[in-house]
Amino acid sequence: MILNPVFHKFSFDSRNFKIKPLVSRQNRPAVVAVRASNQNVHNDGFVLEDVPHLTNFLPDLPSYPNPLKKSQAYAVVKQTFVSPEDAVAQNIVLQKDSPRGVHFRRAGPREKVYFKSDEVRACIVTCGGLCPGINTVIREIVCGLSYMYGVDEILGIEGGYRGFYSKNTLTLSPKVVNDIHKRGGTILRTSRGGHDTNKIVDNIEDRGINQVYIIGGDGTQKGAALIYKEVEKRGLQVAVAGIPKTIDNDIAVIDKSFGFDTAVEEAQRAINAAHVEVESVENGVGIVKLMGRYSGFISMYATLASRDVDCCLIPESPFYLEGPGGLFEFIERQLKENGHMVIVVAEGAGQEFVAQSMPAVDEKDASGNRLLLDIGLWLTQKIKDHFTKVQKMMINMKYIDPTYMIRAIPSNGSDNIYCTLLAHSAVHGAMAGFTGFTVGPVNSRHAYIPIARVTETQKTVKLTDRMWARLLASTNQPSFLNCSEVLHHQEKAGRKTTEVINSERTTST
Ligand SMILES: Nc1ncnc2c1ncn2[C@@H]1O[C@H](COP(=O)(O)OP(=O)(O)OP(=O)(O)O)[C@@H](O)[C@H]1O
Ligand SMILES: O=P(O)(O)OC[C@H]1O[C@](O)(CO)[C@@H](O)[C@@H]1O
Ligand SMILES: [Mg+2]
């Protein structure tokens, strides 16, 4: 496991159960002793990967009783505050003798806060691509700060990171954000590129901002980590909270990113349209392209949800067209047996094929992300050419690219609830003085996670996990790989990524 210096390691004192700092030995993970039975102290490998706190660099910061104590919303809650000892386990499937492993601090309100409500000046910024639910997160940060903590100074930074120094701010209040969850996109607007840490932190200082809520994907979270470090260097009382956003669901550690379920649901409409089209003609072949740069999660889940998909192609699983076990052979068989078929392809799949048939282009967006070649159009043409020219067989090809339509819709009910939990967790964390953290559910429990932990690797579909096997079993498509090739591919794709992800999730769901 890779440990970053910003990780703070603590141990549980087995007698009074106070968390106390543990001296780090050459940056090795903290292995601590806890009382496993009333007599024996076991070294059972409990590790808490904690997030920074403002008092780490501002030790004299005063604290105050949490105003939630007086909140009508929490008036009858049995346990308003999360115990400081509560931790969320990263691995919940264990064997009798396995070490207890990595834990994160449980998210939620704390007994003490490190900001007086009338001294909070918060800001919210959204960066990177769109995703359903961003407006809901904005709404719930604003309402959460206002209704739970009595904060009334909340600024919206317009147009992503560069908005800190190149745009005016919006004043946000519960009234302003009341209806925004019904709209797709982000009312604050977004951008790629333009992250200048010093200029951003200068601006934070100039505006007297002391809580920064940053909604965005892996790139955004890397930017948030730099902002946190600069804030710490300057010794500012500024809490930096990251809220992970990505439609690709490629953020490590957390169970799932918000908007993902909405995207999978919306993808059903495109898949259904493709199915209706190809079912109604002779030799109909439908292709639906879905988002997913490096991770095929939307495609995999949309396929599993649909049952009208005959073949799903994702970036993690190399495929081939010709010969035994190839895509053409499978299409031919499906057409002979059913008269039609539907293929779902993730936009990042088969990029190496498309690149071979095009003059070399290596374009990047403003954030430095490689721009993808259009696998959907390429595949459509290849299939058409093969069946009409080589097989002398007429096929009816229908290509649907709903990618931006899926990303631009408002979030569904369950994502809205999820967004509320994320926003509230971020607000409670910042008010409690935590900083340099990302929030998110780990095994269904919301946790504060060190930012570096979610940016050190991207989550991808593991071909060796049971979920991909379930998909193959459901579609009965070719796997395109035998077992040894899968492992070889995983190795080529980056041993580190595989190892880290495997160590994050040792169990297959
Ligand atoms: N390594 C980095 N360090 C600092 N800032 C970064 C870094 N990578 C990206 N950013 C900044 O984060 C913002 C968003 O990054 P990016 O465009 O990669 O989207 P993202 O947050 O990864 O979201 P998504 O990929 O889901 O659309 C941009 O303003 C970019 O400048
Ligand atoms: O909005 P842009 O810059 O076209 O980016 C599209 C990319 O953004 C993502 O939606 C991630 O946010 C990817 O799935 C997609 O490749
Ligand atoms: Mg990204």
Coordinates of C-alpha atoms and ligand atoms in Angstrom, one line a residue:
M1 CA 0.0 0.0 0.0
I2 CA 1.2 3.5 -0.8
L3 CA 1.1 5.9 2.0
N4 CA 1.2 9.6 1.5
P5 CA 2.9 11.9 4.0
V6 CA -0.5 13.7 4.5
F7 CA -2.0 10.6 5.9
H8 CA -2.2 10.8 9.6
K9 CA -2.0 7.6 11.5
F10 CA -3.6 7.0 14.8
S11 CA -4.0 4.1 17.1
F12 CA -6.8 3.2 19.5
D13 CA -5.8 3.3 23.1
S14 CA -7.4 0.0 24.2
R15 CA -8.1 1.2 27.7
N16 CA -9.9 4.5 27.3
F17 CA -10.5 4.2 23.5
K18 CA -9.1 7.6 22.7
I19 CA -7.5 8.0 19.4
K20 CA -3.9 9.1 19.8
P21 CA -1.1 9.8 17.2
L22 CA 1.1 6.9 16.4
V23 CA 4.7 7.5 15.5
S24 CA 5.2 6.6 11.9
R25 CA 8.1 4.2 11.3
Q26 CA 9.7 5.0 7.9
N27 CA 6.3 5.8 6.5
R28 CA 5.1 2.3 7.0
P29 CA 1.4 1.6 7.5
A30 CA 0.5 1.9 11.2
V31 CA -0.1 -1.5 12.7
V32 CA -1.7 -1.1 16.1
A33 CA -2.8 -3.1 19.0
V34 CA -6.3 -3.2 20.2
R35 CA -8.0 -5.2 22.9
A36 CA -9.7 -8.1 21.2
S37 CA -11.0 -9.8 24.3
N38 CA -11.1 -8.5 27.9
Q39 CA -7.7 -9.9 28.6
N40 CA -5.6 -10.2 25.5
V41 CA -4.2 -7.5 23.5
H42 CA -3.9 -8.6 19.9
N43 CA -1.9 -7.0 17.2
D44 CA -4.7 -7.4 14.7
G45 CA -3.6 -5.0 12.1
F46 CA -6.1 -2.2 12.5
V47 CA -5.1 0.8 10.4
L48 CA -6.9 4.1 10.4
E49 CA -6.0 6.2 7.4
D50 CA -7.1 9.5 8.8
V51 CA -7.7 12.9 7.3
P52 CA -5.9 16.1 8.3
H53 CA -7.4 18.5 10.9
L54 CA -6.9 22.2 11.1
T55 CA -5.4 21.8 14.6
N56 CA -2.5 19.9 13.0
F57 CA -1.1 23.2 11.9
L58 CA -3.2 25.6 14.0
P59 CA -2.9 23.9 17.4
D60 CA -4.5 26.8 19.3
L61 CA -7.6 27.0 17.3
P62 CA -10.6 27.3 19.6
S63 CA -13.5 24.9 19.4
Y64 CA -17.2 25.5 20.1
P65 CA -20.2 23.3 20.9
N66 CA -21.9 22.1 17.7
P67 CA -25.0 24.2 17.0
L68 CA -26.7 21.0 15.8
K69 CA -27.3 20.3 19.5
K70 CA -30.0 23.0 19.3
S71 CA -31.2 22.1 15.8
Q72 CA -34.8 21.1 15.6
A73 CA -33.9 18.6 12.9
Y74 CA -31.7 16.6 15.3
A75 CA -33.8 17.3 18.4
V76 CA -34.9 13.7 18.9
V77 CA -32.0 11.9 17.3
K78 CA -30.7 9.3 19.6
Q79 CA -27.1 9.9 18.8
T80 CA -26.6 13.2 17.1
F81 CA -22.8 13.1 17.0
V82 CA -20.5 10.5 15.5
S83 CA -18.2 9.1 18.0
P84 CA -14.5 10.0 17.4
E85 CA -13.7 6.3 17.6
D86 CA -16.1 5.4 14.8
A87 CA -14.2 4.0 11.7
V88 CA -15.4 2.5 8.4
A89 CA -13.7 -0.6 7.3
Q90 CA -12.5 -0.8 3.7
N91 CA -12.8 -4.5 3.6
I92 CA -15.8 -6.0 5.2
V93 CA -15.4 -9.5 4.0
L94 CA -12.8 -11.1 6.2
Q95 CA -11.6 -14.5 7.2
K96 CA -11.1 -15.5 10.8
D97 CA -7.4 -14.8 10.9
S98 CA -7.1 -11.9 8.5
P99 CA -5.9 -8.6 9.8
R100 CA -8.6 -6.0 10.4
G101 CA -7.0 -3.8 7.7
V102 CA -7.6 -0.2 6.5
H103 CA -10.3 2.0 8.0
F104 CA -11.4 5.5 7.4
R105 CA -12.9 8.0 9.8
R106 CA -16.7 7.8 9.8
A107 CA -18.4 10.9 8.4
G108 CA -20.9 12.9 10.3
P109 CA -21.4 15.7 12.8
R110 CA -19.0 16.1 15.7
E111 CA -19.6 17.3 19.2
K112 CA -17.2 20.3 18.7
V113 CA -16.9 22.6 15.7
Y114 CA -14.0 24.8 14.8
F115 CA -15.9 27.6 13.2
K116 CA -18.4 30.0 14.7
S117 CA -21.4 30.0 12.4
D118 CA -21.4 33.8 11.8
E119 CA -17.7 33.7 10.9
V120 CA -18.0 31.1 8.2
R121 CA -17.5 32.3 4.6
A122 CA -17.9 29.2 2.4
C123 CA -17.5 28.8 -1.3
I124 CA -18.4 26.0 -3.7
V125 CA -16.8 25.3 -7.1
T126 CA -17.6 22.6 -9.7
C127 CA -14.9 21.4 -12.2
G128 CA -14.5 18.8 -14.9
G129 CA -17.3 17.2 -17.0
L130 CA -20.9 17.2 -16.2
C131 CA -22.7 14.5 -14.3
P132 CA -26.3 14.2 -13.0
G133 CA -26.7 15.5 -9.4
I134 CA -24.1 18.3 -9.3
N135 CA -26.9 20.8 -8.7
T136 CA -28.3 18.7 -5.9
V137 CA -24.9 18.6 -4.2
I138 CA -24.7 22.4 -4.5
R139 CA -28.2 22.8 -3.1
E140 CA -27.6 20.5 -0.2
I141 CA -24.3 22.1 0.8
V142 CA -26.0 25.5 0.8
C143 CA -29.1 24.3 2.7
G144 CA -27.0 22.1 5.0
L145 CA -24.7 25.0 6.0
S146 CA -27.7 27.3 6.4
Y147 CA -30.2 25.2 8.1
M148 CA -28.0 23.0 10.2
Y149 CA -25.2 25.5 11.1
G150 CA -26.8 28.9 10.6
V151 CA -24.2 29.9 8.0
D152 CA -25.3 32.7 5.7
E153 CA -22.3 33.6 3.7
I154 CA -21.9 31.2 0.8
L155 CA -20.3 32.0 -2.5
G156 CA -20.5 30.2 -5.8
I157 CA -17.3 30.3 -7.7
E158 CA -18.2 30.4 -11.4
G159 CA -16.7 28.3 -14.2
G160 CA -14.4 25.9 -12.3
Y161 CA -11.0 26.5 -10.8
R162 CA -10.2 29.4 -13.0
G163 CA -13.3 31.2 -11.7
F164 CA -11.5 31.9 -8.5
Y165 CA -9.4 34.5 -10.2
S166 CA -11.1 35.3 -13.5
K167 CA -14.8 35.6 -12.7
N168 CA -17.2 37.2 -10.2
T169 CA -18.8 35.1 -7.5
L170 CA -22.5 34.3 -7.1
T171 CA -24.2 34.7 -3.7
L172 CA -25.9 31.4 -2.8
S173 CA -28.7 31.0 -0.3
P174 CA -31.4 28.4 0.2
K175 CA -33.8 30.5 -1.8
V176 CA -31.4 30.8 -4.8
V177 CA -30.7 27.1 -4.9
N178 CA -34.3 25.9 -4.1
D179 CA -35.1 24.4 -7.5
I180 CA -31.8 23.7 -9.0
H181 CA -31.8 20.0 -8.3
K182 CA -34.5 19.7 -11.0
R183 CA -32.0 20.8 -13.6
G184 CA -29.1 19.0 -15.2
G185 CA -25.6 20.5 -15.4
T186 CA -24.2 22.9 -12.8
I187 CA -25.6 26.3 -12.1
L188 CA -22.0 27.4 -11.2
R189 CA -20.8 26.2 -14.6
T190 CA -17.6 24.2 -15.0
S191 CA -14.3 24.1 -16.9
R192 CA -11.3 22.0 -17.6
G193 CA -7.7 23.3 -17.1
G194 CA -6.9 26.6 -15.4
H195 CA -5.8 25.3 -12.0
D196 CA -3.2 27.7 -10.6
T197 CA -2.8 26.8 -6.9
N198 CA -1.2 30.1 -5.8
K199 CA -3.7 32.3 -7.6
I200 CA -6.5 30.2 -6.2
V201 CA -5.3 30.4 -2.6
D202 CA -4.5 34.1 -3.0
N203 CA -8.1 34.6 -4.0
I204 CA -9.3 32.5 -1.1
E205 CA -7.3 34.7 1.3
D206 CA -8.4 37.9 -0.4
R207 CA -12.1 37.0 -0.2
G208 CA -11.8 35.8 3.4
I209 CA -13.1 32.4 2.5
N210 CA -12.6 29.8 5.2
Q211 CA -14.5 26.7 3.8
V212 CA -13.9 25.5 0.3
Y213 CA -16.2 22.8 -1.2
I214 CA -14.8 21.3 -4.4
I215 CA -17.0 19.1 -6.5
G216 CA -15.2 17.3 -9.3
G217 CA -13.5 14.1 -10.6
D218 CA -10.0 12.7 -10.1
G219 CA -8.3 15.8 -11.7
T220 CA -10.3 18.1 -9.5
Q221 CA -9.5 16.2 -6.4
K222 CA -5.8 16.4 -7.3
G223 CA -6.3 20.2 -7.6
A224 CA -8.1 20.1 -4.2
A225 CA -5.1 18.4 -2.6
L226 CA -2.8 21.1 -3.8
I227 CA -5.0 23.8 -2.5
Y228 CA -5.1 22.1 0.9
K229 CA -1.3 21.8 1.0
E230 CA -0.9 25.5 0.1
V231 CA -3.5 26.5 2.7
E232 CA -1.6 24.5 5.3
K233 CA 1.8 26.0 4.2
R234 CA 0.3 29.5 4.7
G235 CA -1.2 28.5 8.0
L236 CA -4.8 29.6 7.0
Q237 CA -7.9 28.5 8.9
V238 CA -9.5 27.2 5.7
A239 CA -11.2 23.8 5.5
V240 CA -10.9 22.1 2.1
A241 CA -13.5 19.5 1.3
G242 CA -13.6 17.4 -1.9
I243 CA -16.9 15.9 -3.2
P244 CA -16.0 13.2 -5.8
K245 CA -17.9 13.6 -9.0
T246 CA -17.6 11.5 -12.2
I247 CA -20.1 9.9 -14.5
D248 CA -17.4 7.2 -15.3
N249 CA -17.5 5.9 -11.7
D250 CA -13.8 5.6 -11.8
I251 CA -12.9 7.1 -8.4
A252 CA -11.1 4.7 -6.2
V253 CA -12.1 3.7 -2.7
I254 CA -15.7 4.9 -2.8
D255 CA -18.5 2.5 -3.5
K256 CA -20.0 4.5 -6.4
S257 CA -20.1 8.1 -7.6
F258 CA -23.2 10.2 -7.6
G259 CA -25.1 10.3 -10.9
F260 CA -23.9 6.9 -11.9
D261 CA -27.2 5.2 -11.2
T262 CA -29.0 7.9 -13.1
A263 CA -26.7 7.5 -16.1
V264 CA -27.2 3.7 -16.1
E265 CA -31.0 4.3 -16.0
E266 CA -30.9 6.8 -18.8
A267 CA -28.7 4.5 -20.9
Q268 CA -31.6 2.1 -20.9
R269 CA -33.6 4.5 -23.1
A270 CA -30.9 4.5 -25.7
I271 CA -30.4 0.7 -25.5
N272 CA -34.2 0.2 -25.7
A273 CA -34.4 2.5 -28.8
A274 CA -31.6 0.5 -30.5
H275 CA -33.4 -2.7 -29.7
V276 CA -36.7 -1.6 -31.0
E277 CA -35.0 -0.4 -34.2
V278 CA -33.1 -3.6 -34.9
E279 CA -35.9 -5.9 -33.9
S280 CA -38.1 -4.3 -36.5
V281 CA -35.8 -4.9 -39.5
E282 CA -34.0 -7.7 -41.1
N283 CA -30.4 -8.4 -39.8
G284 CA -30.5 -5.3 -37.6
V285 CA -27.3 -4.5 -35.7
G286 CA -27.6 -1.7 -33.1
I287 CA -24.6 0.0 -31.6
V288 CA -24.9 2.2 -28.6
K289 CA -21.9 4.2 -27.4
L290 CA -21.8 5.1 -23.7
M291 CA -19.3 7.2 -21.8
G292 CA -16.3 5.7 -19.9
R293 CA -12.9 6.9 -20.8
Y294 CA -10.8 4.3 -19.0
S295 CA -13.5 2.4 -17.1
G296 CA -16.4 0.5 -18.6
F297 CA -18.7 0.7 -15.5
I298 CA -21.6 2.5 -17.2
S299 CA -21.5 0.0 -20.1
M300 CA -21.2 -3.0 -17.9
Y301 CA -24.1 -1.9 -15.6
A302 CA -26.3 -0.7 -18.4
T303 CA -25.8 -4.0 -20.1
L304 CA -26.6 -6.0 -17.0
A305 CA -29.6 -3.8 -16.4
S306 CA -31.0 -4.1 -19.9
R307 CA -31.0 -7.7 -21.0
D308 CA -31.4 -6.5 -24.6
V309 CA -27.7 -6.2 -25.1
D310 CA -25.9 -9.1 -26.8
C311 CA -22.4 -7.8 -26.4
C312 CA -20.7 -5.2 -24.3
L313 CA -17.2 -3.8 -25.1
I314 CA -15.2 -1.9 -22.5
P315 CA -11.8 -0.4 -22.4
E316 CA -10.5 -3.0 -19.8
S317 CA -11.3 -6.0 -22.1
P318 CA -9.5 -6.1 -25.4
F319 CA -11.5 -7.6 -28.2
Y320 CA -10.9 -8.6 -31.8
L321 CA -13.0 -8.7 -34.9
E322 CA -12.0 -11.5 -37.2
G323 CA -11.5 -15.3 -36.8
P324 CA -12.8 -17.8 -34.3
G325 CA -14.1 -16.3 -31.1
G326 CA -14.1 -12.8 -32.7
L327 CA -16.8 -10.2 -32.8
F328 CA -17.8 -10.8 -36.5
E329 CA -18.3 -14.5 -35.8
F330 CA -20.5 -13.7 -32.8
I331 CA -22.6 -11.1 -34.8
E332 CA -23.1 -13.6 -37.6
R333 CA -24.3 -16.2 -35.1
Q334 CA -26.7 -13.8 -33.4
L335 CA -28.2 -12.6 -36.7
K336 CA -28.7 -16.2 -37.8
E337 CA -30.3 -17.2 -34.5
N338 CA -32.3 -14.0 -33.6
G339 CA -32.3 -11.8 -36.7
H340 CA -30.9 -8.9 -34.8
M341 CA -28.4 -7.8 -32.1
V342 CA -27.4 -4.9 -29.9
I343 CA -23.8 -4.0 -29.0
V344 CA -23.0 -1.5 -26.2
V345 CA -19.5 0.0 -26.5
A346 CA -17.8 2.2 -24.0
E347 CA -16.1 5.2 -25.6
G348 CA -12.7 4.2 -24.4
A349 CA -12.9 0.7 -25.8
G350 CA -10.7 -0.5 -28.7
Q351 CA -8.8 2.8 -28.9
E352 CA -5.8 1.0 -30.2
F353 CA -7.8 -0.3 -33.2
V354 CA -9.1 3.1 -34.1
A355 CA -5.7 4.7 -33.8
Q356 CA -4.3 2.2 -36.3
S357 CA -6.7 3.3 -39.0
M358 CA -6.1 7.0 -38.5
P359 CA -3.2 9.3 -38.9
A360 CA -1.5 9.7 -35.5
V361 CA -3.3 12.4 -33.4
D362 CA -2.6 12.9 -29.8
E363 CA -4.9 15.6 -28.8
K364 CA -5.6 16.6 -25.2
D365 CA -8.2 18.7 -23.5
A366 CA -7.4 21.7 -21.4
S367 CA -6.8 19.5 -18.3
G368 CA -4.4 17.2 -20.2
N369 CA -6.8 14.3 -20.6
R370 CA -6.3 12.5 -23.9
L371 CA -9.1 13.1 -26.4
L372 CA -10.6 9.8 -27.5
L373 CA -11.1 8.6 -31.1
D374 CA -14.7 7.6 -32.0
I375 CA -14.9 3.9 -31.5
G376 CA -18.6 3.9 -32.3
L377 CA -18.3 5.2 -35.8
W378 CA -15.2 3.1 -36.4
L379 CA -17.0 -0.1 -35.3
T380 CA -20.1 0.7 -37.3
Q381 CA -18.1 1.1 -40.4
K382 CA -16.0 -2.1 -39.8
I383 CA -19.1 -4.2 -39.2
K384 CA -20.9 -2.8 -42.3
D385 CA -17.8 -3.4 -44.5
H386 CA -17.3 -6.9 -43.3
F387 CA -20.9 -8.1 -43.7
T388 CA -21.6 -6.3 -47.0
K389 CA -18.2 -6.8 -48.7
V390 CA -16.8 -10.0 -47.2
Q391 CA -19.9 -11.9 -46.1
K392 CA -22.1 -10.5 -48.9
M393 CA -24.9 -10.2 -46.4
M394 CA -27.1 -7.1 -46.1
I395 CA -27.3 -5.8 -42.6
N396 CA -29.3 -2.9 -41.1
M397 CA -27.0 -0.8 -39.0
K398 CA -28.3 1.7 -36.4
Y399 CA -25.8 3.7 -34.4
I400 CA -26.8 5.7 -31.4
D401 CA -24.5 8.0 -29.5
P402 CA -26.4 9.3 -26.5
T403 CA -23.3 10.2 -24.4
Y404 CA -23.9 13.9 -23.7
M405 CA -27.7 13.3 -23.4
I406 CA -27.1 10.9 -20.6
R407 CA -24.7 13.2 -18.7
A408 CA -26.9 16.3 -19.0
I409 CA -30.0 15.1 -17.2
P410 CA -31.0 15.8 -13.6
S411 CA -30.3 13.0 -11.1
N412 CA -32.9 10.5 -10.2
G413 CA -34.5 10.0 -6.7
S414 CA -31.9 7.7 -5.2
D415 CA -29.0 9.8 -6.6
N416 CA -30.6 12.9 -5.0
I417 CA -30.6 11.2 -1.7
Y418 CA -27.0 10.1 -2.1
C419 CA -26.1 13.7 -3.1
T420 CA -27.7 14.9 0.1
L421 CA -25.6 12.6 2.2
L422 CA -22.4 13.6 0.4
A423 CA -23.2 17.3 0.9
H424 CA -24.1 16.9 4.6
S425 CA -21.0 14.8 5.3
A426 CA -18.8 17.5 3.6
V427 CA -20.4 20.2 5.7
H428 CA -20.2 18.3 9.0
G429 CA -16.5 17.5 8.2
A430 CA -15.5 21.1 7.4
M431 CA -17.4 22.5 10.4
A432 CA -15.6 19.9 12.6
G433 CA -12.3 21.2 11.3
F434 CA -11.3 18.4 9.1
T435 CA -9.6 19.4 5.9
G436 CA -7.9 17.9 2.8
F437 CA -10.5 15.2 2.7
T438 CA -12.9 13.6 0.3
V439 CA -16.3 12.3 1.3
G440 CA -17.9 9.1 0.1
P441 CA -19.5 5.8 0.9
V442 CA -17.2 2.9 1.7
N443 CA -19.2 -0.3 2.0
S444 CA -22.4 1.9 2.3
R445 CA -21.1 4.0 5.3
H446 CA -20.0 7.5 4.5
A447 CA -16.4 8.2 5.4
Y448 CA -13.8 11.0 5.3
I449 CA -11.0 9.8 3.0
P450 CA -7.6 11.4 2.5
I451 CA -7.7 13.0 -0.9
A452 CA -4.5 11.3 -2.1
R453 CA -6.2 7.9 -1.5
V454 CA -8.8 8.6 -4.1
T455 CA -6.5 10.1 -6.7
E456 CA -3.5 7.6 -6.6
T457 CA -5.3 5.2 -8.8
Q458 CA -8.4 5.0 -11.0
K459 CA -11.0 2.4 -10.4
T460 CA -11.5 0.1 -13.4
V461 CA -13.6 -2.9 -14.2
K462 CA -11.6 -6.0 -13.1
L463 CA -12.0 -8.8 -15.6
T464 CA -11.0 -11.2 -12.9
D465 CA -13.9 -10.2 -10.7
R466 CA -17.3 -11.9 -10.6
M467 CA -19.2 -8.9 -11.9
W468 CA -17.6 -9.2 -15.3
A469 CA -18.2 -12.9 -15.3
R470 CA -21.9 -12.2 -14.5
L471 CA -22.1 -10.0 -17.5
L472 CA -20.5 -12.6 -19.7
A473 CA -22.9 -15.2 -18.3
S474 CA -25.8 -12.9 -18.9
T475 CA -25.1 -11.9 -22.5
N476 CA -23.3 -15.1 -23.5
Q477 CA -20.9 -13.0 -25.5
P478 CA -17.4 -14.2 -26.2
S479 CA -14.9 -13.2 -23.5
F480 CA -12.3 -12.6 -26.3
L481 CA -9.6 -13.8 -23.9
N482 CA -8.6 -17.0 -22.3
C483 CA -7.7 -16.9 -18.6
S484 CA -3.9 -16.4 -19.1
E485 CA -4.5 -13.6 -21.5
V486 CA -6.7 -11.8 -19.0
L487 CA -3.9 -11.9 -16.4
H488 CA -1.4 -10.8 -19.0
H489 CA -3.6 -8.0 -20.0
Q490 CA -4.1 -6.9 -16.4
E491 CA -0.4 -6.9 -16.0
K492 CA 0.2 -4.8 -19.1
A493 CA -2.5 -2.4 -18.0
G494 CA -0.5 -1.6 -14.9
R495 CA 0.5 -4.0 -12.2
K496 CA 0.3 -1.1 -9.7
T497 CA -3.3 -0.3 -10.5
T498 CA -4.3 -3.9 -10.2
E499 CA -2.5 -4.4 -7.0
V500 CA -3.8 -1.3 -5.4
I501 CA -7.4 -2.0 -6.4
N502 CA -7.1 -5.6 -5.3
S503 CA -5.8 -4.5 -2.0
E504 CA -8.7 -2.0 -1.7
R505 CA -11.3 -4.6 -2.5
T506 CA -10.1 -8.1 -1.8
T507 CA -13.5 -9.4 -2.3
S508 CA -15.6 -9.6 -5.4
T509 CA -19.2 -8.4 -5.0
Ligands
LIG1 N1 -2.9 17.0 -11.4 C1 -3.6 18.1 -11.3 N2 -3.2 19.1 -10.4 C2 -4.0 20.2 -10.3 N3 -5.1 20.4 -10.9 C3 -5.6 19.5 -11.7 C4 -4.9 18.3 -12.0 N4 -5.5 17.5 -12.9 C5 -6.6 18.3 -13.2 N5 -6.7 19.4 -12.5 C6 -7.7 20.5 -12.6 O1 -8.9 19.9 -12.2 C7 -10.0 20.4 -13.0 C8 -10.8 19.3 -13.6 O2 -9.9 18.3 -14.1 P1 -10.4 17.3 -15.3 O3 -10.8 18.1 -16.5 O4 -9.4 16.3 -15.5 O5 -11.8 16.7 -14.8 P2 -12.1 15.7 -13.6 O6 -12.1 16.5 -12.3 O7 -11.1 14.6 -13.6 O8 -13.5 15.3 -13.9 P3 -14.0 14.2 -15.0 O9 -12.8 13.6 -15.6 O10 -14.9 13.3 -14.3 O11 -14.7 15.0 -16.0 C9 -9.3 21.3 -14.1 O12 -9.5 22.6 -13.8 C10 -7.9 20.9 -14.0 O13 -7.0 22.0 -14.3
LIG2 O1 -17.0 17.2 -21.5 P1 -15.9 16.7 -22.4 O2 -14.7 17.5 -22.2 O3 -16.3 16.4 -23.8 O4 -15.4 15.3 -21.8 C1 -16.0 14.1 -22.0 C2 -15.5 13.1 -21.0 O5 -15.9 13.5 -19.7 C3 -16.4 12.3 -19.1 O6 -17.8 12.4 -19.1 C4 -15.9 12.3 -17.6 O7 -16.5 13.5 -17.0 C5 -15.9 11.1 -19.9 O8 -16.8 10.0 -19.8 C6 -15.9 11.7 -21.2 O9 -14.9 11.1 -22.0
MG3 MG -11.1 12.8 -14.7

